[in-house]
CSV table of N, CA and C in Angstrom, one decimal:
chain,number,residue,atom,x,y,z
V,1,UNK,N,-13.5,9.3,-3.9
V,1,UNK,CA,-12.1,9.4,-3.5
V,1,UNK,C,-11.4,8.2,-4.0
V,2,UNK,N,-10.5,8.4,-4.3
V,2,UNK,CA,-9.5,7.1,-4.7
V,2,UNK,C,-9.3,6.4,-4.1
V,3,UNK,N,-8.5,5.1,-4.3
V,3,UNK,CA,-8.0,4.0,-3.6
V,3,UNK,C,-6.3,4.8,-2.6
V,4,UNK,N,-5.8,5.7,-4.0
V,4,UNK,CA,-4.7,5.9,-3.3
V,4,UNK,C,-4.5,6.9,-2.4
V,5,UNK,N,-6.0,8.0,-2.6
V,5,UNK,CA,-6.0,9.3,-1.8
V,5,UNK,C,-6.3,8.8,-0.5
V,6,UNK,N,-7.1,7.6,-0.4
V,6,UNK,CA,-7.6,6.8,0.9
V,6,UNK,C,-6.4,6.3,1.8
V,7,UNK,N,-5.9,5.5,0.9
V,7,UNK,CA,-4.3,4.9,1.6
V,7,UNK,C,-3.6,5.7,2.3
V,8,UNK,N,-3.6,7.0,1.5
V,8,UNK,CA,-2.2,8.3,1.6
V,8,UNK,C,-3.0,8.6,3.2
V,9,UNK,N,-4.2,8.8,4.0
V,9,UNK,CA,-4.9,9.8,4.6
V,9,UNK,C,-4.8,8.2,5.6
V,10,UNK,N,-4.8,6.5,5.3
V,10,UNK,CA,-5.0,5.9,6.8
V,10,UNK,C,-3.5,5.9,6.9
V,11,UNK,N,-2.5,5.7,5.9
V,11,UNK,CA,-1.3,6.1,6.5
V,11,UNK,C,-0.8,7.0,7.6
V,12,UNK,N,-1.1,8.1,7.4
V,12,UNK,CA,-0.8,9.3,8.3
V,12,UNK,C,-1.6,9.2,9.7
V,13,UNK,N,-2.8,8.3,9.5
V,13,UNK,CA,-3.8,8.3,10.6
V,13,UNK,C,-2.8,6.9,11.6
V,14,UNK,N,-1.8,5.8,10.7
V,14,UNK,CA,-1.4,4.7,11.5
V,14,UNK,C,0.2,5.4,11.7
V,15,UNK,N,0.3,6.3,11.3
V,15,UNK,CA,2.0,7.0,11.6
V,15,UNK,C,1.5,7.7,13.0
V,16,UNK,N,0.2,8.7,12.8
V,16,UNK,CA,-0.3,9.3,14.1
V,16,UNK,C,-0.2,8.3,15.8
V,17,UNK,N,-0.9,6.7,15.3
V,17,UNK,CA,-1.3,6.1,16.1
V,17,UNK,C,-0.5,5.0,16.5
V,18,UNK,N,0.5,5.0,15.6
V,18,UNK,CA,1.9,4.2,15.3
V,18,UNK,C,1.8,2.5,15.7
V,19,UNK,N,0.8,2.3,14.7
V,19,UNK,CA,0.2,1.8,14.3
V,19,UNK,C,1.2,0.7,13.3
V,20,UNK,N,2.1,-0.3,13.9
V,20,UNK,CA,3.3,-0.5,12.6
V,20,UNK,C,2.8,-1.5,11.9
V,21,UNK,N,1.9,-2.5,12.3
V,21,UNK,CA,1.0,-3.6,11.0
V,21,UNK,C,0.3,-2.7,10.2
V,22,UNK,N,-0.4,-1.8,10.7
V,22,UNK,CA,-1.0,-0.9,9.4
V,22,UNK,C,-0.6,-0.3,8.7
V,23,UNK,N,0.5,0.6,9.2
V,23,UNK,CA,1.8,1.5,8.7
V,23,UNK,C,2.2,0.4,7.4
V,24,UNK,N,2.6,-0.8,7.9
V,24,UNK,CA,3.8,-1.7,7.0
V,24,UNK,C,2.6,-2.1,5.9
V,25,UNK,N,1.2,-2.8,6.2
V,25,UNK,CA,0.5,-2.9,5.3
V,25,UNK,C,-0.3,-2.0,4.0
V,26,UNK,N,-0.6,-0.9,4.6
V,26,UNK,CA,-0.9,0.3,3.8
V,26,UNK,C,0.4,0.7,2.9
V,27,UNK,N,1.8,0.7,3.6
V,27,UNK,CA,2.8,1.3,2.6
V,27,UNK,C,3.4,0.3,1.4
V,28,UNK,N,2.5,-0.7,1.6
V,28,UNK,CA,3.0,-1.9,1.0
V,28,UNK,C,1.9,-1.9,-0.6
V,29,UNK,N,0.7,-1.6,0.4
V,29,UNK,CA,-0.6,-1.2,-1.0
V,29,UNK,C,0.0,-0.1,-1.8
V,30,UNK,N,0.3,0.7,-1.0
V,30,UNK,CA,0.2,2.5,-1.8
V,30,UNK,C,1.2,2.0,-2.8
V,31,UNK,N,2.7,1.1,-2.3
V,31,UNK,CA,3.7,0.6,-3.5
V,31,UNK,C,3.1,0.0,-4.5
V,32,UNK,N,2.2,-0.7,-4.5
V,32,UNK,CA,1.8,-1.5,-5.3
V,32,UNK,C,0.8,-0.7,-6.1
V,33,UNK,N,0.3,0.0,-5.9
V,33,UNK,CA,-0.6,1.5,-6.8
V,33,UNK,C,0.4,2.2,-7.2
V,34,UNK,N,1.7,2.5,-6.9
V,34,UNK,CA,2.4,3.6,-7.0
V,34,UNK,C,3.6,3.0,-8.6
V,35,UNK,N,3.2,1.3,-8.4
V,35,UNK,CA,3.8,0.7,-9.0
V,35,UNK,C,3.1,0.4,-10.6
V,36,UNK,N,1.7,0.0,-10.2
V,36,UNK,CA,1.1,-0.3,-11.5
V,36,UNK,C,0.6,1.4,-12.1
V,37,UNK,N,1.0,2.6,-11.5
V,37,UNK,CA,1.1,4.0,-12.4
V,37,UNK,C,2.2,3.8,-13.1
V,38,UNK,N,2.7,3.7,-12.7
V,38,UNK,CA,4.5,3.8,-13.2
V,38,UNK,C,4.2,2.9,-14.4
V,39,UNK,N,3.9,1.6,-14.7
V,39,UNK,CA,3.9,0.8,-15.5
V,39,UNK,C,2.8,1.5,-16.5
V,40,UNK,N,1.5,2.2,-16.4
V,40,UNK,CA,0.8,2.7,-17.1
V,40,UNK,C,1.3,3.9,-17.3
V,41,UNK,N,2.5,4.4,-17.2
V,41,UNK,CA,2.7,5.7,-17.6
V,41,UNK,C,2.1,6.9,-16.8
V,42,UNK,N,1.9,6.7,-15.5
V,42,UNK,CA,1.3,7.6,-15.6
V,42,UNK,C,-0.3,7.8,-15.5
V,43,UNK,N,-0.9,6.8,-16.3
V,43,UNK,CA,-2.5,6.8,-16.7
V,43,UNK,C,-3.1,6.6,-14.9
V,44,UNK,N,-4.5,7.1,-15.0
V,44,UNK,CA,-5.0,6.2,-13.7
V,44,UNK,C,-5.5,5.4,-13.9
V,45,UNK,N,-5.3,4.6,-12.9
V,45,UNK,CA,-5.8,3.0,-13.0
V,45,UNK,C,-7.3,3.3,-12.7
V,46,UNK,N,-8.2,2.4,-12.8
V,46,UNK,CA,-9.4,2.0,-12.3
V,46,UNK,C,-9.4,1.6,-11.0
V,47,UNK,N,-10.8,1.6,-11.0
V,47,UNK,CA,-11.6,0.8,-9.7
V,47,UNK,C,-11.3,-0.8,-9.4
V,48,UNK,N,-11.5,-1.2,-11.0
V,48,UNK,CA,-11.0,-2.8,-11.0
V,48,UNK,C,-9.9,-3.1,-10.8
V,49,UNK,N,-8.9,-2.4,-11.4
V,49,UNK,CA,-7.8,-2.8,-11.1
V,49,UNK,C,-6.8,-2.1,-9.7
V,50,UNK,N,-7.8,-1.4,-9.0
V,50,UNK,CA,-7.6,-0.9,-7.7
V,50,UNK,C,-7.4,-2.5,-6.9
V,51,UNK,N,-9.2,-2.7,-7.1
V,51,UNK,CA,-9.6,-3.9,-6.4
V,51,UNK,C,-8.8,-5.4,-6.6
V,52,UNK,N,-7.7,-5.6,-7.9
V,52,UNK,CA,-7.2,-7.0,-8.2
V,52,UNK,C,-6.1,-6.4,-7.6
V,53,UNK,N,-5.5,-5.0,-7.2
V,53,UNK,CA,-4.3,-5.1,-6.6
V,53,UNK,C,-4.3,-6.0,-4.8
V,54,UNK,N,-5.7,-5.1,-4.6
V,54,UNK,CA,-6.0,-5.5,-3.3
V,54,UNK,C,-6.0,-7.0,-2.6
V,55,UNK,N,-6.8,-7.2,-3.6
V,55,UNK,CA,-7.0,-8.9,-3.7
V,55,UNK,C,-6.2,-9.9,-4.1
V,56,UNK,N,-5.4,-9.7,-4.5
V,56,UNK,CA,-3.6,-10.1,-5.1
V,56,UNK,C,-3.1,-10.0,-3.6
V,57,UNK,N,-2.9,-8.8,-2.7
V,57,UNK,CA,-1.7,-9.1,-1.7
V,57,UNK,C,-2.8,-9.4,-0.6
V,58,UNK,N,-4.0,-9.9,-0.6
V,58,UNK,CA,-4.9,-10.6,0.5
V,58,UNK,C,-4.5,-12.1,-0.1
V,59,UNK,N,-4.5,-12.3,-1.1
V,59,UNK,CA,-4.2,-14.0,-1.2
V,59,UNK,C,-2.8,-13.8,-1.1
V,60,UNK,N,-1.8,-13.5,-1.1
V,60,UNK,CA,-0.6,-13.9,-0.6
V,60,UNK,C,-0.3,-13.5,0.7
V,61,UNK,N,-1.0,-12.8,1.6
V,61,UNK,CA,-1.0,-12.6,2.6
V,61,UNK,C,-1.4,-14.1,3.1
V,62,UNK,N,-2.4,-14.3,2.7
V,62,UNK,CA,-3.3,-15.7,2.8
V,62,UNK,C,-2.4,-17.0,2.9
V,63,UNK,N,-1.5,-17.2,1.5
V,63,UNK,CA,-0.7,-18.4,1.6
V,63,UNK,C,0.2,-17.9,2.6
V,64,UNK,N,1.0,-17.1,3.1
V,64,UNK,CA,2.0,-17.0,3.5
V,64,UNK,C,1.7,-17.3,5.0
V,65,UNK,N,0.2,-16.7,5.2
V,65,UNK,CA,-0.3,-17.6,6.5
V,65,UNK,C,-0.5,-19.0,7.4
V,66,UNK,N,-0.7,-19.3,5.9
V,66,UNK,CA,-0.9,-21.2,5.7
V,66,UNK,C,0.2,-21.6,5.8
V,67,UNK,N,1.2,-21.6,4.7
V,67,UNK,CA,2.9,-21.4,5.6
V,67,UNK,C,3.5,-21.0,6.4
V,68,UNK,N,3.3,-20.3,7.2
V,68,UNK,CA,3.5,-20.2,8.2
V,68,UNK,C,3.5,-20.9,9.7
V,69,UNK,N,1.7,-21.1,9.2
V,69,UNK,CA,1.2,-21.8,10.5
V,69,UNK,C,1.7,-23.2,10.4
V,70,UNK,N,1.8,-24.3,9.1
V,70,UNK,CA,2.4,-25.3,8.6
V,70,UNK,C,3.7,-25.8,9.4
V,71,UNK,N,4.4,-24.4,9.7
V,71,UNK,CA,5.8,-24.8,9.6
V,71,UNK,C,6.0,-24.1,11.0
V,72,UNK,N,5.1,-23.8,12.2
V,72,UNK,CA,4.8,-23.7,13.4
V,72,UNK,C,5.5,-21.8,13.9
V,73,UNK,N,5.3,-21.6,12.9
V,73,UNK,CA,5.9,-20.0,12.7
V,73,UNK,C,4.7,-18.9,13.7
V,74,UNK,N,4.2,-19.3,14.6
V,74,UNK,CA,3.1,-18.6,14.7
V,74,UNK,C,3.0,-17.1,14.4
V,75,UNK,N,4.4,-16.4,15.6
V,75,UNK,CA,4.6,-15.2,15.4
V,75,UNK,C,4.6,-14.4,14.1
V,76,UNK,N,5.3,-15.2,13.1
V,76,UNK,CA,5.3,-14.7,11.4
V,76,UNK,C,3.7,-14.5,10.9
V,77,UNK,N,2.8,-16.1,11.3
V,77,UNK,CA,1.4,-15.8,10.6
V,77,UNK,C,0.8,-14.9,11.0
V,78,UNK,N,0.6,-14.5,12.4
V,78,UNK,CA,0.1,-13.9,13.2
V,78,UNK,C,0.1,-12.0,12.7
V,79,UNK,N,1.3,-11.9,11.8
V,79,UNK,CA,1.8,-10.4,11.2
V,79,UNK,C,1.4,-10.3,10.1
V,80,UNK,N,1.0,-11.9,9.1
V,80,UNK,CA,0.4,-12.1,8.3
V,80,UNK,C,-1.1,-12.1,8.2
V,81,UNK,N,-1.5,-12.4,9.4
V,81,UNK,CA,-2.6,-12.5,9.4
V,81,UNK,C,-3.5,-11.0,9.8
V,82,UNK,N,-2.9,-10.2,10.5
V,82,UNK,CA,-2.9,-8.8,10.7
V,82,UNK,C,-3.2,-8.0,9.6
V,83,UNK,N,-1.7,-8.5,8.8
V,83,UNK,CA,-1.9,-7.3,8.2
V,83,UNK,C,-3.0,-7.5,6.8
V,84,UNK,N,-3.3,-8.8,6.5
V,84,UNK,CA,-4.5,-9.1,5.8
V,84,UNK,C,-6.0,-8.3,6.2
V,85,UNK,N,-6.3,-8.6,7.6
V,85,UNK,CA,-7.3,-8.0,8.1
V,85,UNK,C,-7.3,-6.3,7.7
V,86,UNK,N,-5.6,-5.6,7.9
V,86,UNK,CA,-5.8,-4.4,7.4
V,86,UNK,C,-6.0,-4.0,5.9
V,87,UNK,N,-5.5,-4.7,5.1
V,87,UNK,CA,-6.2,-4.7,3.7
V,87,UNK,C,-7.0,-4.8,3.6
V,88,UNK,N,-8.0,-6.2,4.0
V,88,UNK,CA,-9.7,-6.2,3.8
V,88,UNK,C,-10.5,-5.3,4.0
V,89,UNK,N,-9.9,-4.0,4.9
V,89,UNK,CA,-11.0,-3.1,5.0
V,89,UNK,C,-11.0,-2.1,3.4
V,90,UNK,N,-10.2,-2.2,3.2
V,90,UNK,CA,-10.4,-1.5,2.0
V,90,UNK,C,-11.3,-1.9,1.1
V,91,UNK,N,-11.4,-3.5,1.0
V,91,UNK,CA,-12.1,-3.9,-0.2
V,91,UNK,C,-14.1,-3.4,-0.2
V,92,UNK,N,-14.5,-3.9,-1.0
V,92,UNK,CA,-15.6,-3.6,-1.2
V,92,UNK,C,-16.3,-4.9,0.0
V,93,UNK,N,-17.7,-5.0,0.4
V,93,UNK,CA,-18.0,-6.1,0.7
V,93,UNK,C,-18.4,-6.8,0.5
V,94,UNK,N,-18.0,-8.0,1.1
V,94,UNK,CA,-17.9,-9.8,0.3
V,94,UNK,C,-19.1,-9.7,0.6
V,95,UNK,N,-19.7,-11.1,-1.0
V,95,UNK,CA,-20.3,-11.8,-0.7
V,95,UNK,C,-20.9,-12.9,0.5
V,96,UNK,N,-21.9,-13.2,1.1
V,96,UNK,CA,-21.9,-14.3,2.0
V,96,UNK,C,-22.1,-15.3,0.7
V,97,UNK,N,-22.0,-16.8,1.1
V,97,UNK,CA,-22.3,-17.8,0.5
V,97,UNK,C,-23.2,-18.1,-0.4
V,98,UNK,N,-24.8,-17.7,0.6
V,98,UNK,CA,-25.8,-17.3,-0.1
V,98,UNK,C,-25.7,-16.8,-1.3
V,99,UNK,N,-25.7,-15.2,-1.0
V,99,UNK,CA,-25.2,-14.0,-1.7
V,99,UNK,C,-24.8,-14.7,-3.4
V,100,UNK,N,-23.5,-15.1,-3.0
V,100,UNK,CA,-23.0,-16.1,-4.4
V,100,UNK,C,-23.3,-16.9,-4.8
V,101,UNK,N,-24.2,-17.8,-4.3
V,101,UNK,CA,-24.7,-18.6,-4.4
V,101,UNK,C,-25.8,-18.2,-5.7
V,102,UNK,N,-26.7,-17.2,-5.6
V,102,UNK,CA,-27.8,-16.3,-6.2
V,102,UNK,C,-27.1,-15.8,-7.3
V,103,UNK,N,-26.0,-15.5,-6.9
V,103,UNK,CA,-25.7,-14.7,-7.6
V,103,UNK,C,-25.0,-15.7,-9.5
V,104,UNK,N,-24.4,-16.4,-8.8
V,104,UNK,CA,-23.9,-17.6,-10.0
V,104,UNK,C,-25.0,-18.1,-10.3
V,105,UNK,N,-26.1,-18.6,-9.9
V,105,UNK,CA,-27.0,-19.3,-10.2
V,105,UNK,C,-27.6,-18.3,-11.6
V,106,UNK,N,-27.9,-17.1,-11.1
V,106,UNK,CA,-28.5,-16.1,-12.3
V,106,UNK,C,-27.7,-15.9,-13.6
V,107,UNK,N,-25.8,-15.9,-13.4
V,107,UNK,CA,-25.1,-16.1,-14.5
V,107,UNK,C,-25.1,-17.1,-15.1
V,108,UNK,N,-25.5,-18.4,-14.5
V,108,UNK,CA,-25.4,-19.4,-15.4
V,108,UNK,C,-27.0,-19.6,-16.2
V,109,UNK,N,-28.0,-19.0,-15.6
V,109,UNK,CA,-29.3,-18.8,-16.5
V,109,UNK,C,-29.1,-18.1,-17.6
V,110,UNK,N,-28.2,-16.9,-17.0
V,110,UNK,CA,-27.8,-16.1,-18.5
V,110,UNK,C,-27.0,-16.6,-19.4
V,111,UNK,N,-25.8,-17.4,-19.1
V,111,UNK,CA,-25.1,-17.5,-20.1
V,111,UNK,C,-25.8,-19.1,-20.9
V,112,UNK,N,-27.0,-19.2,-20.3
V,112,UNK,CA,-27.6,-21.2,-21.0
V,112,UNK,C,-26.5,-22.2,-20.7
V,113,UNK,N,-26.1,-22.0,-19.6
V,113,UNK,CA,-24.8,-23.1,-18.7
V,113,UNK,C,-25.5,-24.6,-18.3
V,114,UNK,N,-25.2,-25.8,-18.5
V,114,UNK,CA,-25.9,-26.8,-18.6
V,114,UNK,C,-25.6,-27.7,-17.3
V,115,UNK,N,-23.8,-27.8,-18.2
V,115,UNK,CA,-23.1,-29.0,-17.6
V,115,UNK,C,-22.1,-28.0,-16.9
V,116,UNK,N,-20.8,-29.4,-16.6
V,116,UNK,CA,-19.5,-28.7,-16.5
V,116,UNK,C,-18.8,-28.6,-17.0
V,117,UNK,N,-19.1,-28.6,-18.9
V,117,UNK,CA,-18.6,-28.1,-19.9
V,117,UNK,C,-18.3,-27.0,-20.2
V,118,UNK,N,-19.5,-26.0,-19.1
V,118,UNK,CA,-19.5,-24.9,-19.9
V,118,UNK,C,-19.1,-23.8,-18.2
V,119,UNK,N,-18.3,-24.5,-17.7
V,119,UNK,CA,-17.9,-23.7,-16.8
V,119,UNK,C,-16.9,-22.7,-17.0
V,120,UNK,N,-16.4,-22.8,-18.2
V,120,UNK,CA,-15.4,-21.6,-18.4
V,120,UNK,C,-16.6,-20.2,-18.9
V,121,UNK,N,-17.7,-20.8,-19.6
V,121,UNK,CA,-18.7,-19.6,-20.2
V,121,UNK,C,-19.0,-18.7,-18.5
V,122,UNK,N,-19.1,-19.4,-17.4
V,122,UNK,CA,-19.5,-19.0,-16.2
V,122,UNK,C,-18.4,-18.1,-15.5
V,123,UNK,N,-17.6,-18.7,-15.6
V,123,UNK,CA,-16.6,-18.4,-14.8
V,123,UNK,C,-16.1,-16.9,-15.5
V,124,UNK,N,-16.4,-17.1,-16.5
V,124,UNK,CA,-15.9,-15.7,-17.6
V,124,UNK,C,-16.6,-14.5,-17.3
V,125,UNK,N,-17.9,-14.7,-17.5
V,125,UNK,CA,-18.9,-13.7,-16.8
V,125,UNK,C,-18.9,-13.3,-15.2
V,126,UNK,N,-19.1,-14.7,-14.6
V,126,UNK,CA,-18.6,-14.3,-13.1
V,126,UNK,C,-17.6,-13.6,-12.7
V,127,UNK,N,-16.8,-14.1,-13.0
V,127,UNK,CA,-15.1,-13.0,-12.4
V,127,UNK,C,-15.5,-11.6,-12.8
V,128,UNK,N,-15.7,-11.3,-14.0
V,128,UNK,CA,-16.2,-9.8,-14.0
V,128,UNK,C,-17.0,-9.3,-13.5
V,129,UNK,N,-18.2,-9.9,-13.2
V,129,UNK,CA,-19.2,-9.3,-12.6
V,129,UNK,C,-19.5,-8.8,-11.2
V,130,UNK,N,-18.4,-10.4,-10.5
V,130,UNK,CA,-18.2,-10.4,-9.1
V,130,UNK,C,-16.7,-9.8,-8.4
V,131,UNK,N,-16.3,-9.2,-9.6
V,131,UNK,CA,-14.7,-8.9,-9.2
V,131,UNK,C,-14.9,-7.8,-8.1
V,132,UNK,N,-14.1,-8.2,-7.1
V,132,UNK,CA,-13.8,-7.3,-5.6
V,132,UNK,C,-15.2,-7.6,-4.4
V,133,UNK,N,-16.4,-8.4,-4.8
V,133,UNK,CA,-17.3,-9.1,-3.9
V,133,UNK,C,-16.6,-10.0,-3.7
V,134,UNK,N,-16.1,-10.9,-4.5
V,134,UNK,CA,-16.0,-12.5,-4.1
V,134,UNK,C,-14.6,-12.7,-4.5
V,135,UNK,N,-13.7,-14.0,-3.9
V,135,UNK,CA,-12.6,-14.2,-4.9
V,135,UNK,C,-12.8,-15.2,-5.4
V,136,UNK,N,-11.6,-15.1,-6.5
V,136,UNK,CA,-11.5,-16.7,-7.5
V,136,UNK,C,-12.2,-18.0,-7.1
V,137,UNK,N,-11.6,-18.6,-6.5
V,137,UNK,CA,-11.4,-19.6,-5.8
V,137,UNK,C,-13.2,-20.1,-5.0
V,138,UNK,N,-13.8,-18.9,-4.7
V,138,UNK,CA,-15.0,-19.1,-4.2
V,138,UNK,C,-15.9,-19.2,-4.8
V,139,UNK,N,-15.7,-18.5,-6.0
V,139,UNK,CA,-16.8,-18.4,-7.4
V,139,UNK,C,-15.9,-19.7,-8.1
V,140,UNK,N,-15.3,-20.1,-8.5
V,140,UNK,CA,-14.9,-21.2,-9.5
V,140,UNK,C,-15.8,-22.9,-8.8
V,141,UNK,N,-15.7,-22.5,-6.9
V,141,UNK,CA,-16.2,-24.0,-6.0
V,141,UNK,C,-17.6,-23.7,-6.7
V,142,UNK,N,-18.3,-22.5,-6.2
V,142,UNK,CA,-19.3,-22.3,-5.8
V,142,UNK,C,-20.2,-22.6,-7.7
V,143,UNK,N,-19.5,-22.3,-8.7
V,143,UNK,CA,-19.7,-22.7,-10.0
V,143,UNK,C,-20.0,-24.3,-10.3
V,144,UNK,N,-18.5,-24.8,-9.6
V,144,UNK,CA,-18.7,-26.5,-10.0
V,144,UNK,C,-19.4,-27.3,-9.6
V,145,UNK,N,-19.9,-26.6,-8.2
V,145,UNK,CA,-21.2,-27.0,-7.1
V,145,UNK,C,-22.6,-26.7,-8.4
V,146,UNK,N,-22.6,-26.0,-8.4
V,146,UNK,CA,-24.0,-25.5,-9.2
V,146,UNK,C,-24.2,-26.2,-10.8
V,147,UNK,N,-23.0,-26.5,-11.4
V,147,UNK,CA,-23.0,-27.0,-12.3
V,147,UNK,C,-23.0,-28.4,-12.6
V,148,UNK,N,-22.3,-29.2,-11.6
V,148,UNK,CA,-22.6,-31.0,-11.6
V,148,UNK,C,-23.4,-31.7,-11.1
């Protein structure tokens, strides 16, 4: 089942339960699916690019939290931080530490990764491989850890 036949079916389930952080989060995804068709004409998107929509409005859900909390907004983070939670269930499941840990270690066997020269060769393979387990930011540390 799709990303957006899913959305369309917990929508109706958080309109039932009135549900309005889920409601506002889910109709916020379905736009953003509803948005990158429109740009492809039409085409259906992928799985990957299901998953970089998702993970795109989890990291700005993310900063906007951080800002928030910074600037003593609690009630604002707090809507932010909600409705993050209701995105993540969509995604696939994260890696633990470990997990990525193993898991870069084996891309950089494959790609003959030495130094920290060759962290773009890693990072190029990893993002793809790990796209919608892990995000950027955790595979890029978790790279420069393993590589210095």
């Amino acid at each position: 089942m799709s990303l957006e036949h899913t959305i369309s079916e917990a929508i109706k389930t958080a309109m039932r339960e009135k549900d309005r952080v889920a409601l506002d989060s889910l109709r916020a995804v379905k736009s953003q699916i509803l948005l990158l068709q429109t740009e492809a004409r039409g085409a259906e998107i992928s799985a990957e690019q299901e998953i970089a929509i998702l993970q795109r409005m989890i990291k700005q859900r993310k900063d906007s939290f951080e800002q928030f909390s910074a600037q003593g907004r609690q009630d604002l983070a707090e809507v932010e931080e909600a409705q993050m939670k209701v995105i993540e269930k969509f995604l696939p499941k994260q890696l633990s530490a470990e997990e990525l840990e193993t898991e870069i270690k084996n891309i950089i066997s494959e790609t003959g990764a030495e130094s920290i020269k060759d962290l773009g060769k890693v990072m190029g393979a990893a993002s793809k491989a790990l796209a919608g387990k892990s995000d950027g930011k955790s595979i890029s540390e978790m790279a420069k850890k393993l590589l210095s």
